[in-house]
Short mmCIF file of C-alpha atoms in Angstrom, two decimals:
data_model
loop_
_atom_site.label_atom_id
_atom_site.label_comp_id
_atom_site.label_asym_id
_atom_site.label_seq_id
_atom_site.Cartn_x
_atom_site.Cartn_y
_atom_site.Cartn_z
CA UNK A 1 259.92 140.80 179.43
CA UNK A 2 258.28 144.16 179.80
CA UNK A 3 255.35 143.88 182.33
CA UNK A 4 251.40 144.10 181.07
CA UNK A 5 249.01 146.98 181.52
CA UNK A 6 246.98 144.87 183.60
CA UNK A 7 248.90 142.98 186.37
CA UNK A 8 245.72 142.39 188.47
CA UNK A 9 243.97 140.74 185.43
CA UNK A 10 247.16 138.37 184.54
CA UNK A 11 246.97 137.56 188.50
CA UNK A 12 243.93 136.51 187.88
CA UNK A 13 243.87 134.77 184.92
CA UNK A 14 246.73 132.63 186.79
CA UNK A 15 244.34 132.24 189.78
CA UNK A 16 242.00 130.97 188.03
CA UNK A 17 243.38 128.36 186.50
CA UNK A 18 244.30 127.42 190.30
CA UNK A 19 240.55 127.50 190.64
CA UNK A 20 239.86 124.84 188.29
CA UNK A 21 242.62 122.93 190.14
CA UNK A 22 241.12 123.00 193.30
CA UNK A 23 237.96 122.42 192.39
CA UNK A 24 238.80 119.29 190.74
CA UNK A 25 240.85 118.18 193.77
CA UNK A 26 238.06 118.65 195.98
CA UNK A 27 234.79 117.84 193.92
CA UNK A 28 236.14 113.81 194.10
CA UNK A 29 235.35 113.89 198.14
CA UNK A 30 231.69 115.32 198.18
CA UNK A 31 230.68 113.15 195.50
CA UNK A 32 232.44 110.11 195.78
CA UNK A 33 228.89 108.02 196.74
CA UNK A 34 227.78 109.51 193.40
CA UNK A 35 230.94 108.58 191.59
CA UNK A 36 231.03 105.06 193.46
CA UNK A 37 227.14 104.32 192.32
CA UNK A 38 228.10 105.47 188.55
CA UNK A 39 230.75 103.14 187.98
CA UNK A 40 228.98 100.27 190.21
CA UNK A 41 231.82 100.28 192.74
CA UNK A 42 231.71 100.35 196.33
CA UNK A 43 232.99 103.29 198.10
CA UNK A 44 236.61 102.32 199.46
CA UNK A 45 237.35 101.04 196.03
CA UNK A 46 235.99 104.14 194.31
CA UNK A 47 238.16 106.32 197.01
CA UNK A 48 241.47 105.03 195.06
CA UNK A 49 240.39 107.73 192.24
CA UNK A 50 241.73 110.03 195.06
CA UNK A 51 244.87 108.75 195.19
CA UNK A 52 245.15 108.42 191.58
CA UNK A 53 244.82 111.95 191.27
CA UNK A 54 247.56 112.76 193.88
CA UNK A 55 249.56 110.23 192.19
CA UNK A 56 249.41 112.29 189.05
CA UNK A 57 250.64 115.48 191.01
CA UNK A 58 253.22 113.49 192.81
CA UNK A 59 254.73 112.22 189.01
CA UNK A 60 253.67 115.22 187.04
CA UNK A 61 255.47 117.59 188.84
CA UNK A 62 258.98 117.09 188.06
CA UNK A 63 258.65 115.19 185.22
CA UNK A 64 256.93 118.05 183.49
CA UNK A 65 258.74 120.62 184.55
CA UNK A 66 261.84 119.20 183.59
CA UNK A 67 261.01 118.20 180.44
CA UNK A 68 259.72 121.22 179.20
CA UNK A 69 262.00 124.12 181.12
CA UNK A 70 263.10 125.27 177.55
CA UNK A 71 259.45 126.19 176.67
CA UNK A 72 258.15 129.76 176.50
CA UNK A 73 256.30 129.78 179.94
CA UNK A 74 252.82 131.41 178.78
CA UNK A 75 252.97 128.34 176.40
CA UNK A 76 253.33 125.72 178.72
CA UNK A 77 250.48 127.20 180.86
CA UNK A 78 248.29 126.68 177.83
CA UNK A 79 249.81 123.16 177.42
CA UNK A 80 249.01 122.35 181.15
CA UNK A 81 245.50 124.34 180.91
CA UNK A 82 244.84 121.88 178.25
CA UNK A 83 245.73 119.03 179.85
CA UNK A 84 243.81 119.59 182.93
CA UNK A 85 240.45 120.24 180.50
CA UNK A 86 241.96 116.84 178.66
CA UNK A 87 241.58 115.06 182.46
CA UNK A 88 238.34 116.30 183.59
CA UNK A 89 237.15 115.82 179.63
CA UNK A 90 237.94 111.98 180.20
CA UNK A 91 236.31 112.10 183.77
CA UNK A 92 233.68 113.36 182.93
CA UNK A 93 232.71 110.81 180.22
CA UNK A 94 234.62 107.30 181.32
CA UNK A 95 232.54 104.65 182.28
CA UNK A 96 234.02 102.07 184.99
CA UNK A 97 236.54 101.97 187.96
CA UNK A 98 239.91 101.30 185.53
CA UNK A 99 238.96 104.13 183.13
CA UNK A 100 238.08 106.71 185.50
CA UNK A 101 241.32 105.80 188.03
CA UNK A 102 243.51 106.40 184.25
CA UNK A 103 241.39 109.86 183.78
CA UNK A 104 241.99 110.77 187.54
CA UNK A 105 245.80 109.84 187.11
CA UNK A 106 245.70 112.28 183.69
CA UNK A 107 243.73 115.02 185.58
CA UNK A 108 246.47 114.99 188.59
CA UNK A 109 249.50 115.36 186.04
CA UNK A 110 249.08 118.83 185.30
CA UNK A 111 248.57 119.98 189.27
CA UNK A 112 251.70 120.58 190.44
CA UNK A 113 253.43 121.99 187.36
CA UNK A 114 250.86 124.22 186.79
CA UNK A 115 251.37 126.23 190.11
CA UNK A 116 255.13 125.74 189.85
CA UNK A 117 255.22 127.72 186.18
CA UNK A 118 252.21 130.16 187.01
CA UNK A 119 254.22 131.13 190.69
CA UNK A 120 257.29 131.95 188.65
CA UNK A 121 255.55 134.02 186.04
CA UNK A 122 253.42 135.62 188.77
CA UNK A 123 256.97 136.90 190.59
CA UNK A 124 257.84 138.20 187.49
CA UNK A 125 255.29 140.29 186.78
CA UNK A 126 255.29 143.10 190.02
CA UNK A 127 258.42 144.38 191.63
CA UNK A 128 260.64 142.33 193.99
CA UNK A 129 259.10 143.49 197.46
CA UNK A 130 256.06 141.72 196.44
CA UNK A 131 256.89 138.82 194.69
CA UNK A 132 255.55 136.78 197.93
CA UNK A 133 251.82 138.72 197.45
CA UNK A 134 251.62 137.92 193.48
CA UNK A 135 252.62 133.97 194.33
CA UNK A 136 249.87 134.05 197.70
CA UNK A 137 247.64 135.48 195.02
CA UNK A 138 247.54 132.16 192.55
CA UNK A 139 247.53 129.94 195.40
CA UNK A 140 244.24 132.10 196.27
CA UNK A 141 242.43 130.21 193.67
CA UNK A 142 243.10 126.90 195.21
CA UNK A 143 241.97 128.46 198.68
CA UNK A 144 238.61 129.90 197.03
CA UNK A 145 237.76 126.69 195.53
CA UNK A 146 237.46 125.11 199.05
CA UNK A 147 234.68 127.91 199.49
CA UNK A 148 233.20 128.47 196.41
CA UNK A 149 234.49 125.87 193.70
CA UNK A 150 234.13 122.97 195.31
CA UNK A 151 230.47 123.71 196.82
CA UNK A 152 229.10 124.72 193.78
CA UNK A 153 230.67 121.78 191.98
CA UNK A 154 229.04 118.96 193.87
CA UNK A 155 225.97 120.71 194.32
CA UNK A 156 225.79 120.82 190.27
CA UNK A 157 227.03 116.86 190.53
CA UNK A 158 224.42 115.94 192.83
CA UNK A 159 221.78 117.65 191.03
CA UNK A 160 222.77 117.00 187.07
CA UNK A 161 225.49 113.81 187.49
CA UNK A 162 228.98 113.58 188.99
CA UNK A 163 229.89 113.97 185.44
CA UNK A 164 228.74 117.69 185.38
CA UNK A 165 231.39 118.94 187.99
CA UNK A 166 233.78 117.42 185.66
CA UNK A 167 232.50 119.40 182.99
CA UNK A 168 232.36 122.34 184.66
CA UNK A 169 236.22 121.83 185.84
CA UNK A 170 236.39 121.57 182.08
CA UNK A 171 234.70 124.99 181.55
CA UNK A 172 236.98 127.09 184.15
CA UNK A 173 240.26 125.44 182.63
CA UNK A 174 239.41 127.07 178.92
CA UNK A 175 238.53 130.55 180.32
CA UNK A 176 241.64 130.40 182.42
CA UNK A 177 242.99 129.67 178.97
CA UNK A 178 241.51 132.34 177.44
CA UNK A 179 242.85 134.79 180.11
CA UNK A 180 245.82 133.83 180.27
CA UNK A 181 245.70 134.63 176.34
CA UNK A 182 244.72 137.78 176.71
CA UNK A 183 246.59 139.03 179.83
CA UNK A 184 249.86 137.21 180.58
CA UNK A 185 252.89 138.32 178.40
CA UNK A 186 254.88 136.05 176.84
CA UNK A 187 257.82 134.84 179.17
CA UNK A 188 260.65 133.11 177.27
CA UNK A 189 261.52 129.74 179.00
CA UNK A 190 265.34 129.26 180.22
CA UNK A 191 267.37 128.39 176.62
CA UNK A 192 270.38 127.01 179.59
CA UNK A 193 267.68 124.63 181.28
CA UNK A 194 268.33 120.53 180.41
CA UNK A 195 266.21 117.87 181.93
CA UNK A 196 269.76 117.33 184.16
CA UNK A 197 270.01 120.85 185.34
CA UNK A 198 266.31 120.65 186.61
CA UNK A 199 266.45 117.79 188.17
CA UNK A 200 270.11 118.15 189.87
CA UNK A 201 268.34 120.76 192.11
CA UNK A 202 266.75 117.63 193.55
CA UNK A 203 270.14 117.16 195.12
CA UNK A 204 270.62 119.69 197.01
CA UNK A 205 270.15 119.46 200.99
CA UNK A 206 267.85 122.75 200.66
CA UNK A 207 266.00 121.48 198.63
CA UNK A 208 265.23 118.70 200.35
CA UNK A 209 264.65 119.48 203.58
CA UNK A 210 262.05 122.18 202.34
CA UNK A 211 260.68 118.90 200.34
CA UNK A 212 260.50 117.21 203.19
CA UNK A 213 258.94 120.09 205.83
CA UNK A 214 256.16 120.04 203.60
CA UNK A 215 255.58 116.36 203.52
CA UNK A 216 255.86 115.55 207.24
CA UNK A 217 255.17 118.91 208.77
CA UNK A 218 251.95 119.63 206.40
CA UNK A 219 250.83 115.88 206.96
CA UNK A 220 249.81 117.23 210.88
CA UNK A 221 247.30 119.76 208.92
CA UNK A 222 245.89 116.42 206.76
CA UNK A 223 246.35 114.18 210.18
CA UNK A 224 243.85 116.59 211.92
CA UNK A 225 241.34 117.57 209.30
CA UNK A 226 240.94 114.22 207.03
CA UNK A 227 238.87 112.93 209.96
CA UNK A 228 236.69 116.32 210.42
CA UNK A 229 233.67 114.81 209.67
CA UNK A 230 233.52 112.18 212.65
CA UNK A 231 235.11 114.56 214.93
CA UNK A 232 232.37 116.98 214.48
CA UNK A 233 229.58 114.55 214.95
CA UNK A 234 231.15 112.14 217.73
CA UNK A 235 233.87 114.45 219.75
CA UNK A 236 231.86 118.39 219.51
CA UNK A 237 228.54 116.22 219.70
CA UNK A 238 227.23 117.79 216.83
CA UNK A 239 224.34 116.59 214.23
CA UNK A 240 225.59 115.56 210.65
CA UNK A 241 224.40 118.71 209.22
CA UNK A 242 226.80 120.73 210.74
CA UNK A 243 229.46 119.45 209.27
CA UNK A 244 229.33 121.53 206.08
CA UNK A 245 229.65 124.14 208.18
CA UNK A 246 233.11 123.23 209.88
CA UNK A 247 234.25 122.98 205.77
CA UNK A 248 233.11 126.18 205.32
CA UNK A 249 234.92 127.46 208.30
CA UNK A 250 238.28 125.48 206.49
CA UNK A 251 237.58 127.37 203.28
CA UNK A 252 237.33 130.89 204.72
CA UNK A 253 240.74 129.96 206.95
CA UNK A 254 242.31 128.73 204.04
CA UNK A 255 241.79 131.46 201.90
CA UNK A 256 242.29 134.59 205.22
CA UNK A 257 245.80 132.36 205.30
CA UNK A 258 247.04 132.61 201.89
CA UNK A 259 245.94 136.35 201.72
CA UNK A 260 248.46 137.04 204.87
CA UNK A 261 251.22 134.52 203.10
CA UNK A 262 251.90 136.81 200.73
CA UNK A 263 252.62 139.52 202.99
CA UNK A 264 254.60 137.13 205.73
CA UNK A 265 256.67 135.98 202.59
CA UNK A 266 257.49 139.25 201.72
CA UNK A 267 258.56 140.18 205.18
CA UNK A 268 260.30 137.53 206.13
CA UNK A 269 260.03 133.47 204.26
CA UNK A 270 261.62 131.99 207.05
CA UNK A 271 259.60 133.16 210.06
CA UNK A 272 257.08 132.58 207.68
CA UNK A 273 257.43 129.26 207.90
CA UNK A 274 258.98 128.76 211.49
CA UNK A 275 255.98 130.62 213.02
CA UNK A 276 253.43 128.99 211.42
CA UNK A 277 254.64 125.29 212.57
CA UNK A 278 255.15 126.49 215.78
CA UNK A 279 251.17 127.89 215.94
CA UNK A 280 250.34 124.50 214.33
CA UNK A 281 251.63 122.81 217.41
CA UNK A 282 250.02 124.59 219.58
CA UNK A 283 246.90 125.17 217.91
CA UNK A 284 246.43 121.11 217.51
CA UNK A 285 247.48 120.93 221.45
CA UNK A 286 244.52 123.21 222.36
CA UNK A 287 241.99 121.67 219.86
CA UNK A 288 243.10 118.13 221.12
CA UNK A 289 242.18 119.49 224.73
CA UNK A 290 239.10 121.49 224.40
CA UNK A 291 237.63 119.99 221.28
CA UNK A 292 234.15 119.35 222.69
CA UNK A 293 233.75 122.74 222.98
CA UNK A 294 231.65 124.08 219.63
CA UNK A 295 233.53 127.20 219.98
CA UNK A 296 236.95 125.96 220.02
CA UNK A 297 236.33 123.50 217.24
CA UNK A 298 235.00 126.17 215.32
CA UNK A 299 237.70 128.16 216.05
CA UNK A 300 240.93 125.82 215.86
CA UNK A 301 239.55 124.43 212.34
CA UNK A 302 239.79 128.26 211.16
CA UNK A 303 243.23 128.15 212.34
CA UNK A 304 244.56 125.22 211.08
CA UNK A 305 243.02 126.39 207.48
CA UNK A 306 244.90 129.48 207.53
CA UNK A 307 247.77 127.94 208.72
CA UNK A 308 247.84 125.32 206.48
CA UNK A 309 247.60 128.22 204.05
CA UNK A 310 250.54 130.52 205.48
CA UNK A 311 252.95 127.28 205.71
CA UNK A 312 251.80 126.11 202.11
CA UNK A 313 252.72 129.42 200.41
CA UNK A 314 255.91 129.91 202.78
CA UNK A 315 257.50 125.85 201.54
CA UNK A 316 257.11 126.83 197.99
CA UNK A 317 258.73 129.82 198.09
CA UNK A 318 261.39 128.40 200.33
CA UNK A 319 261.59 125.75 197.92
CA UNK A 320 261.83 128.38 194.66
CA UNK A 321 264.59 130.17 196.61
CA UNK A 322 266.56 126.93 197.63
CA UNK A 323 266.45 125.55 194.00
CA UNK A 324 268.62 128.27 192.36
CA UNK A 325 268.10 128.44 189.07
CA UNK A 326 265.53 125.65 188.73
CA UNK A 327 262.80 127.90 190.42
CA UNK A 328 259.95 126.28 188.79
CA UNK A 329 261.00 122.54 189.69
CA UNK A 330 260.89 123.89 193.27
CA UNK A 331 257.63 125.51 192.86
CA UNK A 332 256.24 122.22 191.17
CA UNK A 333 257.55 120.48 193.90
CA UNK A 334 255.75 121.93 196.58
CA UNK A 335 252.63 120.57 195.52
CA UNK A 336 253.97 117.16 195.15
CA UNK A 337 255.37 117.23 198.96
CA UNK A 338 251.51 118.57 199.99
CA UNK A 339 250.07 115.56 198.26
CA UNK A 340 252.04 113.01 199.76
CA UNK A 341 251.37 114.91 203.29
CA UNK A 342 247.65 114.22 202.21
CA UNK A 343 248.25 110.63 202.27
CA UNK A 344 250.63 110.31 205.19
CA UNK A 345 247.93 112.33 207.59
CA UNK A 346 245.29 110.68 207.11
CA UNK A 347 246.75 107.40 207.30
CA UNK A 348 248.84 107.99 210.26
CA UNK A 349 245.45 109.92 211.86
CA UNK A 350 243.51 106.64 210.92
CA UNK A 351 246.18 104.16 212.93
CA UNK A 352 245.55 106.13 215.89
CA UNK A 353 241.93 105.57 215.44
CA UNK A 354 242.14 102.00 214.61
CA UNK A 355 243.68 101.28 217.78
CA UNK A 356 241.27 102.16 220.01
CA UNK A 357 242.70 106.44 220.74
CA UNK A 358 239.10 108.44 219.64
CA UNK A 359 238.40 110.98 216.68
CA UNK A 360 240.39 113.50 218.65
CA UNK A 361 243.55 111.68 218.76
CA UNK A 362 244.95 112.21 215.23
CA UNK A 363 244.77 116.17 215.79
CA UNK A 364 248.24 114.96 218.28
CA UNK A 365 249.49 112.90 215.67
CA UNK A 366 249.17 116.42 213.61
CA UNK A 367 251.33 118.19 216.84
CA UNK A 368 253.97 115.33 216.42
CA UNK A 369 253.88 115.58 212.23
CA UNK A 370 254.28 119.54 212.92
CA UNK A 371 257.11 119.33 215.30
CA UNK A 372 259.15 117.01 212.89
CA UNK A 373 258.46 119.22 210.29
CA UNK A 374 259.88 122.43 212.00
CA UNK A 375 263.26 119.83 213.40
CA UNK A 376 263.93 119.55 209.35
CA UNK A 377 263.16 122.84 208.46
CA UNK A 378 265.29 124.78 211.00
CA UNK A 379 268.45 122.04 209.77
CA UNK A 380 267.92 122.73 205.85
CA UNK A 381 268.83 126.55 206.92
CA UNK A 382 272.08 125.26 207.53
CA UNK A 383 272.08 125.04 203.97
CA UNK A 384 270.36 127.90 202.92
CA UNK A 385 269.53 130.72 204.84
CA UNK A 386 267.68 132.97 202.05
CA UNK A 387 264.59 134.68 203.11
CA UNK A 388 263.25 136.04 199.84
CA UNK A 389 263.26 135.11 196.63
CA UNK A 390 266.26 136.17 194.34
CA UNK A 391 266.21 140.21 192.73
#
């Protein structure tokens, strides 16, 4: 594959279509009363649409990956582009709870594959020493959804319908499409790849471990910031109002993390990695401690968005070195481990809660979730030591 004129532009046609994918993550949570009142549900029931989406990640990941590992890879980004239009398409006109759970679950299945094929053609479009940069820079258009996607979109679904910010994910996914089209080369798929090939790198301890890392040691980000809303209001003391705020802070952390992932990556993966667990720790410690004070909310929720960040780029390209040939399943993966860690924060952080511990308790939940994460890390280099991805 000879690279394009215009590697900036096929960046960001691939970031784009990470965009659309955050935004559609995201939208669900600022508009779930809205969703909840369309379909005449009440709003715990109406949350499961949340996990039906990460359940689509969580399956579509492998599955798709494996299946199609043969296929030309600019291809499959148009097949995946088109089914994440396909999901939102169905969202945004399904009427009642079982229909719009199925159009979630659709929506979800392209997620993880997505980032897993567009981080392995990114790689292969610059020179090795910055393979880490042209991988932090699709996961940017996750990070700038959190700032700019996802704001926009509920705005637009709170003024229009919830179905607009569907649409709109709708929109973003066909001019991803369209760039993609016109800026990404064609990369042949693997002609050596079999559904048995991709999936044996599921076996190895590398693999894993990384796997793992992601799903405990992430799940202290989730543990921490799935409860930001109360903690802002009833820990910091804070007015309602403010809480958009403390997202925005998130966003802007999230996306000053993934720029310096890229960089970190191509330094060094594994410090990567090691030092950003490590800061989670003690980040969550201090915010834990000091929370009531505006500043240091403001402050550790900055943090632990940019950390979240610089450990979420620094797993998948652990995982796309520890997978050997099956790059892309480890890629795909990543995003499958960070959806589970969704689940298992929040759920852990809302035990703590339940019995009786305060808003501020799940941020050490988050130090213990971290901790375990770096224990299984630092033993699945035992394995496999490599810091950068393959020449």
């Amino acid at each position: 594959m000879t690279r394009p004129r215009h590697v900036a532009l096929a960046l960001l046609a691939l970031a784009l279509g990470g965009f659309a994918i955050g935004t559609t993550e995201f939208v669900t949570m600022g508009l779930l009363p809205d969703v909840a009142a369309g379909i005449d549900e009440d709003i715990p029931t109406t949350g499961h649409i949340i996990s039906s989406y990460a359940l689509g990640v969580v399956v579509g990941a492998p599955l798709i990956v494996s299946l199609a590992a043969r296929m030309p890879k600019r291809a499959l980004l148009l097949w995946l582009l088109a089914g994440l239009a396909l999901g939102n398409a169905l969202t945004a006109v399904a009427s009642g709870y079982v229909p719009v759970l199925l159009a979630r679950f659709v929506a979800g299945l392209p997620h993880g594959a997505y980032f897993g094929v567009a981080s392995l053609v990114a790689a292969s479009l610059v020179p090795a020493g910055r393979r880490g940069r042209a991988i932090s820079m699709v996961m940017m258009g996750l990070s700038v959804a959190t700032v700019v996607g996802v704001p926009a979109s509920t705005w637009l679904g709170q003024a229009l319908s919830w179905r607009a910010a569907y649409a709109l994910v709708v929109v973003i996914a066909v001019a991803a499409a369209a760039l993609v089209v016109a800026f990404v080369p064609v990369v042949p798929g693997d002609p050596r790849a079999t559904i048995l090939s991709e999936l044996f790198a599921l076996r190895e301890p590398a693999v894993i471990a990384a796997f793992l890392t992601g799903v405990v040691g992430f799940g202290g980000v989730f543990a921490m910031y799935s409860y930001i809303a109360p903690i802002v209001t009833d820990e910091v003391g804070l007015a309602s109002g403010v809480i958009p705020l403390f997202l925005l802070v998130f966003g802007f952390g999230s996306v000053t993390g993934t720029w310096a992932a890229g960089r970190l990556a191509d330094w060094d993966n594994v410090r990567q990695v090691v030092g950003g667990l490590v800061a989670t720790v003690v980040v969550l410690v201090l915010f834990h401690q000091f929370v009531e004070l505006v500043a240091v909310a403001l402050l550790g929720v900055f943090l632990i968005g940019a950390l979240g960040s610089i450990i979420a780029v620094g797993l998948q390209i652990r995982l796309m070195t520890a997978a050997g040939d099956a790059q892309m399943l480890g890629a795909a993966l990543n995003h499958a481990s960070l959806n589970i860690a969704n689940g298992l924060g929040a759920w852990l952080g809302g035990l703590v809660i339940a019995a009786g511990h305060g808003y501020a308790a799940p941020a050490l939940v988050g130090v213990a979730l971290a901790a375990a994460g770096l224990v299984v890390f630092l033993l699945g280099l035992r394995w496999a030591p490599v810091r950068r991805l393959p020449q």
